[in-house]
PDB file of C-alpha atoms in Angstrom:
ATOM      1  CA  MET W  18      67.885  23.747 -22.143  1.00  0.00           C
ATOM      2  CA  PHE W  19      64.630  25.597 -21.423  1.00  0.00           C
ATOM      3  CA  ALA W  20      63.021  24.267 -24.623  1.00  0.00           C
ATOM      4  CA  SER W  21      64.028  20.709 -23.675  1.00  0.00           C
ATOM      5  CA  PHE W  22      62.617  21.256 -20.199  1.00  0.00           C
ATOM      6  CA  ALA W  23      59.305  22.579 -21.543  1.00  0.00           C
ATOM      7  CA  ILE W  24      58.879  19.864 -24.187  1.00  0.00           C
ATOM      8  CA  SER W  25      59.801  17.068 -21.774  1.00  0.00           C
ATOM      9  CA  SER W  26      57.584  18.381 -18.983  1.00  0.00           C
ATOM     10  CA  ALA W  27      54.568  18.607 -21.277  1.00  0.00           C
ATOM     11  CA  ALA W  28      55.157  15.280 -23.040  1.00  0.00           C
ATOM     12  CA  ILE W  29      55.706  13.286 -19.855  1.00  0.00           C
ATOM     13  CA  PHE W  30      52.807  15.001 -18.081  1.00  0.00           C
ATOM     14  CA  VAL W  31      50.556  13.871 -20.941  1.00  0.00           C
ATOM     15  CA  ALA W  32      52.144  10.398 -21.003  1.00  0.00           C
ATOM     16  CA  GLU W  33      51.403   9.946 -17.325  1.00  0.00           C
ATOM     17  CA  LEU W  34      47.698  10.832 -17.627  1.00  0.00           C
ATOM     18  CA  GLY W  35      45.666   7.677 -17.121  1.00  0.00           C
ATOM     19  CA  ASP W  36      48.815   5.592 -16.592  1.00  0.00           C
ATOM     20  CA  LYS W  37      49.055   2.746 -14.096  1.00  0.00           C
ATOM     21  CA  SER W  38      51.411   4.753 -11.894  1.00  0.00           C
ATOM     22  CA  GLN W  39      48.771   7.486 -11.560  1.00  0.00           C
ATOM     23  CA  LEU W  40      46.386   4.834 -10.284  1.00  0.00           C
ATOM     24  CA  MET W  41      49.110   3.673  -7.893  1.00  0.00           C
ATOM     25  CA  ALA W  42      49.580   7.256  -6.676  1.00  0.00           C
ATOM     26  CA  MET W  43      45.866   7.523  -5.918  1.00  0.00           C
ATOM     27  CA  THR W  44      45.910   4.182  -4.117  1.00  0.00           C
ATOM     28  CA  PHE W  45      48.961   5.075  -2.035  1.00  0.00           C
ATOM     29  CA  ALA W  46      47.388   8.458  -1.205  1.00  0.00           C
ATOM     30  CA  THR W  47      44.445   6.706   0.440  1.00  0.00           C
ATOM     31  CA  ARG W  48      46.864   4.932   2.788  1.00  0.00           C
ATOM     32  CA  PHE W  49      49.737   7.396   3.378  1.00  0.00           C
ATOM     33  CA  ARG W  50      50.207  11.132   3.656  1.00  0.00           C
ATOM     34  CA  ALA W  51      50.308  12.917   0.307  1.00  0.00           C
ATOM     35  CA  TRP W  52      53.810  14.347   0.909  1.00  0.00           C
ATOM     36  CA  GLN W  53      55.186  10.836   1.577  1.00  0.00           C
ATOM     37  CA  VAL W  54      53.683   9.527  -1.645  1.00  0.00           C
ATOM     38  CA  LEU W  55      54.961  12.510  -3.627  1.00  0.00           C
ATOM     39  CA  LEU W  56      58.471  12.200  -2.167  1.00  0.00           C
ATOM     40  CA  GLY W  57      58.608   8.496  -3.046  1.00  0.00           C
ATOM     41  CA  ILE W  58      57.414   9.225  -6.581  1.00  0.00           C
ATOM     42  CA  THR W  59      59.997  12.000  -6.962  1.00  0.00           C
ATOM     43  CA  ILE W  60      62.884   9.786  -5.840  1.00  0.00           C
ATOM     44  CA  ALA W  61      61.891   6.888  -8.105  1.00  0.00           C
ATOM     45  CA  THR W  62      61.221   9.148 -11.083  1.00  0.00           C
ATOM     46  CA  THR W  63      64.518  10.989 -10.707  1.00  0.00           C
ATOM     47  CA  VAL W  64      66.465   7.722 -10.807  1.00  0.00           C
ATOM     48  CA  VAL W  65      64.495   6.052 -13.618  1.00  0.00           C
ATOM     49  CA  HIS W  66      64.517   9.166 -15.794  1.00  0.00           C
ATOM     50  CA  ALA W  67      68.259   9.678 -15.246  1.00  0.00           C
ATOM     51  CA  ALA W  68      68.834   6.201 -16.687  1.00  0.00           C
ATOM     52  CA  SER W  69      66.351   6.914 -19.503  1.00  0.00           C
ATOM     53  CA  VAL W  70      68.073  10.176 -20.402  1.00  0.00           C
ATOM     54  CA  ALA W  71      71.492   8.500 -20.421  1.00  0.00           C
ATOM     55  CA  LEU W  72      70.186   5.806 -22.758  1.00  0.00           C
ATOM     56  CA  GLY W  73      68.470   8.327 -25.042  1.00  0.00           C
ATOM     57  CA  PHE W  74      71.427  10.701 -25.086  1.00  0.00           C
ATOM     58  CA  GLY W  75      73.747   7.844 -26.059  1.00  0.00           C
ATOM     59  CA  MET W  76      71.418   6.781 -28.855  1.00  0.00           C
ATOM     60  CA  GLY W  77      71.156  10.366 -30.092  1.00  0.00           C
ATOM     61  CA  ALA W  78      74.935  10.650 -30.368  1.00  0.00           C
ATOM     62  CA  LEU W  79      75.222   7.422 -32.382  1.00  0.00           C
ATOM     63  CA  LEU W  80      72.249   7.620 -34.746  1.00  0.00           C
ATOM     64  CA  PRO W  81      71.107  10.267 -37.271  1.00  0.00           C
ATOM     65  CA  THR W  82      68.462  12.507 -35.693  1.00  0.00           C
ATOM     66  CA  GLU W  83      66.036  12.189 -38.619  1.00  0.00           C
ATOM     67  CA  TRP W  84      65.826   8.415 -38.180  1.00  0.00           C
ATOM     68  CA  ILE W  85      65.484   8.777 -34.421  1.00  0.00           C
ATOM     69  CA  GLY W  86      62.690  11.301 -34.985  1.00  0.00           C
ATOM     70  CA  LEU W  87      60.912   8.932 -37.347  1.00  0.00           C
ATOM     71  CA  VAL W  88      61.172   6.039 -34.880  1.00  0.00           C
ATOM     72  CA  ALA W  89      60.125   8.395 -32.069  1.00  0.00           C
ATOM     73  CA  GLY W  90      57.048   9.472 -34.020  1.00  0.00           C
ATOM     74  CA  ILE W  91      56.063   5.868 -34.574  1.00  0.00           C
ATOM     75  CA  ALA W  92      56.696   5.182 -30.874  1.00  0.00           C
ATOM     76  CA  PHE W  93      54.433   8.095 -29.917  1.00  0.00           C
ATOM     77  CA  LEU W  94      51.673   6.645 -32.113  1.00  0.00           C
ATOM     78  CA  GLY W  95      52.211   3.393 -30.218  1.00  0.00           C
ATOM     79  CA  PHE W  96      51.955   5.327 -26.947  1.00  0.00           C
ATOM     80  CA  ALA W  97      48.636   6.737 -28.183  1.00  0.00           C
ATOM     81  CA  ALA W  98      47.313   3.210 -28.772  1.00  0.00           C
ATOM     82  CA  TRP W  99      48.720   2.072 -25.410  1.00  0.00           C
ATOM     83  CA  THR W 100      46.993   4.982 -23.682  1.00  0.00           C
ATOM     84  CA  LEU W 101      43.673   4.217 -25.406  1.00  0.00           C
ATOM     85  CA  ARG W 102      43.922   0.658 -24.153  1.00  0.00           C
ATOM     86  CA  GLY W 103      44.272   1.988 -20.609  1.00  0.00           C
ATOM     87  CA  ASP W 104      46.017   0.670 -17.519  1.00  0.00           C
ATOM     88  CA  HIS W 105      44.435  -0.966 -14.498  1.00  0.00           C
ATOM     89  CA  LEU W 106      45.936  -1.996 -11.201  1.00  0.00           C
ATOM     90  CA  THR W 107      46.092  -5.722 -10.606  1.00  0.00           C
ATOM     91  CA  GLU W 108      44.916  -7.108  -7.285  1.00  0.00           C
ATOM     92  CA  ALA W 109      48.558  -7.709  -6.306  1.00  0.00           C
ATOM     93  CA  GLU W 110      49.428  -4.040  -6.984  1.00  0.00           C
ATOM     94  CA  LYS W 111      46.394  -2.872  -4.979  1.00  0.00           C
ATOM     95  CA  SER W 112      47.382  -5.196  -2.161  1.00  0.00           C
ATOM     96  CA  LYS W 113      50.986  -3.937  -2.148  1.00  0.00           C
ATOM     97  CA  ALA W 114      49.780  -0.335  -1.972  1.00  0.00           C
ATOM     98  CA  GLY W 115      47.380  -1.168   0.851  1.00  0.00           C
ATOM     99  CA  ARG W 116      49.467  -3.347   3.195  1.00  0.00           C
ATOM    100  CA  THR W 117      52.799  -1.521   3.410  1.00  0.00           C
ATOM    101  CA  ALA W 118      52.673   0.689   6.493  1.00  0.00           C
ATOM    102  CA  ARG W 119      56.167   0.813   8.042  1.00  0.00           C
ATOM    103  CA  SER W 120      57.954   3.135   5.665  1.00  0.00           C
ATOM    104  CA  ALA W 121      55.684   4.882   3.240  1.00  0.00           C
ATOM    105  CA  VAL W 122      58.411   6.695   1.330  1.00  0.00           C
ATOM    106  CA  ILE W 123      60.458   3.527   0.792  1.00  0.00           C
ATOM    107  CA  ALA W 124      57.367   1.535  -0.209  1.00  0.00           C
ATOM    108  CA  VAL W 125      56.244   4.158  -2.715  1.00  0.00           C
ATOM    109  CA  THR W 126      59.767   4.641  -4.091  1.00  0.00           C
ATOM    110  CA  LEU W 127      60.286   0.923  -4.701  1.00  0.00           C
ATOM    111  CA  ALA W 128      56.804   0.411  -6.167  1.00  0.00           C
ATOM    112  CA  PHE W 129      57.179   3.335  -8.561  1.00  0.00           C
ATOM    113  CA  PHE W 130      60.728   2.412  -9.512  1.00  0.00           C
ATOM    114  CA  LEU W 131      59.608  -1.071 -10.530  1.00  0.00           C
ATOM    115  CA  ALA W 132      56.411   0.165 -12.195  1.00  0.00           C
ATOM    116  CA  GLU W 133      58.275   2.702 -14.333  1.00  0.00           C
ATOM    117  CA  LEU W 134      60.895   0.317 -15.729  1.00  0.00           C
ATOM    118  CA  GLY W 135      59.881  -0.187 -19.362  1.00  0.00           C
ATOM    119  CA  ASP W 136      56.757   1.969 -18.952  1.00  0.00           C
ATOM    120  CA  LYS W 137      55.666   4.394 -21.649  1.00  0.00           C
ATOM    121  CA  THR W 138      56.931   7.410 -19.667  1.00  0.00           C
ATOM    122  CA  MET W 139      60.393   5.820 -19.485  1.00  0.00           C
ATOM    123  CA  LEU W 140      60.342   5.076 -23.207  1.00  0.00           C
ATOM    124  CA  ALA W 141      59.087   8.581 -23.970  1.00  0.00           C
ATOM    125  CA  THR W 142      61.948  10.027 -21.906  1.00  0.00           C
ATOM    126  CA  VAL W 143      64.479   7.912 -23.831  1.00  0.00           C
ATOM    127  CA  THR W 144      62.966   9.223 -27.062  1.00  0.00           C
ATOM    128  CA  LEU W 145      63.028  12.859 -25.936  1.00  0.00           C
ATOM    129  CA  ALA W 146      66.615  12.614 -24.654  1.00  0.00           C
ATOM    130  CA  SER W 147      67.795  11.301 -28.007  1.00  0.00           C
ATOM    131  CA  GLN W 148      66.834  14.627 -29.601  1.00  0.00           C
ATOM    132  CA  HIS W 149      67.030  17.266 -26.871  1.00  0.00           C
ATOM    133  CA  ASP W 150      69.370  18.614 -24.198  1.00  0.00           C
ATOM    134  CA  TRP W 151      69.928  15.861 -21.618  1.00  0.00           C
ATOM    135  CA  LEU W 152      69.708  18.043 -18.504  1.00  0.00           C
ATOM    136  CA  GLY W 153      66.559  19.845 -19.617  1.00  0.00           C
ATOM    137  CA  THR W 154      64.998  16.525 -20.598  1.00  0.00           C
ATOM    138  CA  TRP W 155      65.895  14.900 -17.279  1.00  0.00           C
ATOM    139  CA  ILE W 156      64.579  17.760 -15.149  1.00  0.00           C
ATOM    140  CA  GLY W 157      61.550  18.317 -17.391  1.00  0.00           C
ATOM    141  CA  SER W 158      60.540  14.657 -17.554  1.00  0.00           C
ATOM    142  CA  THR W 159      60.865  14.335 -13.787  1.00  0.00           C
ATOM    143  CA  VAL W 160      58.840  17.492 -13.162  1.00  0.00           C
ATOM    144  CA  GLY W 161      56.164  16.438 -15.678  1.00  0.00           C
ATOM    145  CA  MET W 162      55.746  13.040 -14.049  1.00  0.00           C
ATOM    146  CA  VAL W 163      55.680  14.374 -10.500  1.00  0.00           C
ATOM    147  CA  LEU W 164      53.118  17.049 -11.458  1.00  0.00           C
ATOM    148  CA  ALA W 165      50.866  14.499 -13.173  1.00  0.00           C
ATOM    149  CA  ASP W 166      51.028  12.189 -10.169  1.00  0.00           C
ATOM    150  CA  ALA W 167      50.481  15.106  -7.770  1.00  0.00           C
ATOM    151  CA  LEU W 168      47.382  15.943  -9.782  1.00  0.00           C
ATOM    152  CA  ALA W 169      46.252  12.330  -9.476  1.00  0.00           C
ATOM    153  CA  ILE W 170      46.795  12.383  -5.720  1.00  0.00           C
ATOM    154  CA  GLY W 171      44.888  15.665  -5.318  1.00  0.00           C
ATOM    155  CA  VAL W 172      42.038  14.746  -7.606  1.00  0.00           C
ATOM    156  CA  GLY W 173      41.877  11.261  -6.126  1.00  0.00           C
ATOM    157  CA  LEU W 174      41.608  12.643  -2.622  1.00  0.00           C
ATOM    158  CA  LEU W 175      38.929  15.148  -3.668  1.00  0.00           C
ATOM    159  CA  LEU W 176      36.810  13.092  -6.020  1.00  0.00           C
ATOM    160  CA  GLY W 177      37.481   9.520  -5.000  1.00  0.00           C
ATOM    161  CA  LYS W 178      36.236   7.113  -7.619  1.00  0.00           C
ATOM    162  CA  HIS W 179      34.337   9.654  -9.738  1.00  0.00           C
ATOM    163  CA  LEU W 180      37.246  10.493 -12.063  1.00  0.00           C
ATOM    164  CA  PRO W 181      36.488  10.918 -15.764  1.00  0.00           C
ATOM    165  CA  GLU W 182      39.070   8.230 -16.590  1.00  0.00           C
ATOM    166  CA  ARG W 183      37.815   7.680 -20.147  1.00  0.00           C
ATOM    167  CA  PHE W 184      38.007  11.404 -20.941  1.00  0.00           C
ATOM    168  CA  ILE W 185      41.562  11.616 -19.596  1.00  0.00           C
ATOM    169  CA  ARG W 186      42.615   8.505 -21.524  1.00  0.00           C
ATOM    170  CA  TYR W 187      41.147   9.750 -24.842  1.00  0.00           C
ATOM    171  CA  GLY W 188      42.663  13.219 -24.430  1.00  0.00           C
ATOM    172  CA  ALA W 189      46.128  11.837 -23.635  1.00  0.00           C
ATOM    173  CA  ALA W 190      45.915   9.404 -26.574  1.00  0.00           C
ATOM    174  CA  ALA W 191      44.944  12.236 -28.941  1.00  0.00           C
ATOM    175  CA  LEU W 192      47.902  14.347 -27.785  1.00  0.00           C
ATOM    176  CA  PHE W 193      50.277  11.417 -28.279  1.00  0.00           C
ATOM    177  CA  ALA W 194      48.907  10.882 -31.786  1.00  0.00           C
ATOM    178  CA  VAL W 195      49.386  14.569 -32.633  1.00  0.00           C
ATOM    179  CA  PHE W 196      52.975  14.536 -31.303  1.00  0.00           C
ATOM    180  CA  GLY W 197      53.656  11.291 -33.184  1.00  0.00           C
ATOM    181  CA  VAL W 198      52.355  12.566 -36.529  1.00  0.00           C
ATOM    182  CA  TRP W 199      54.232  15.839 -36.062  1.00  0.00           C
ATOM    183  CA  MET W 200      57.525  13.991 -35.374  1.00  0.00           C
ATOM    184  CA  ILE W 201      57.030  11.678 -38.369  1.00  0.00           C
ATOM    185  CA  VAL W 202      56.296  14.560 -40.731  1.00  0.00           C
ATOM    186  CA  GLU W 203      59.207  16.642 -39.424  1.00  0.00           C
ATOM    187  CA  SER W 204      61.625  13.694 -39.702  1.00  0.00           C
ATOM    188  CA  THR W 205      60.405  12.715 -43.149  1.00  0.00           C
ATOM    189  CA  PHE W 206      61.033  16.225 -44.476  1.00  0.00           C
ATOM    190  CA  GLY W 207      64.491  16.134 -42.859  1.00  0.00           C
ATOM    191  CA  LEU W 208      65.317  12.907 -44.699  1.00  0.00           C
ATOM    192  CA  LEU W 209      64.264  14.323 -48.099  1.00  0.00           C
TER     193      LEU W 209
END
């Protein structure tokens, strides 16, 4: 379980770097208290990643792990390309983050829940859960996401708009590519 926790925490932390939800976290942090934003993120992430883990665990029980690893490696290469492309908040997303004032935790929870459905961190969690312990993956992926978004909130509050976004995006993409190649090679040798 500890290995699953460590792998999932690291992978999802990296997946979240430069992601749209990090930008949302920074935007919400300019409007609400940091603890409210973090609590909303934690609630949404816990629910979305529980569903992701269930989906991945079910796939892992039905399919041979070597093929899942090969598909996962290809998916991670796709995540690298997705990360290089970058995410930007639309005007509607900026507006939603800026105008909701009544219940910060509910607003953040709903926004993050919707933003994470089908996002690369959700897909990465499905992939990880298909090969690793479900509980460690669930806790690790949730912790990794919350830590990455907490970092975004803190850095956003300290540095404002002077974030080295391109550096973060390139570094995260490189790590995804390394993980992807590693998974492909490992799975290919398992198939031989």
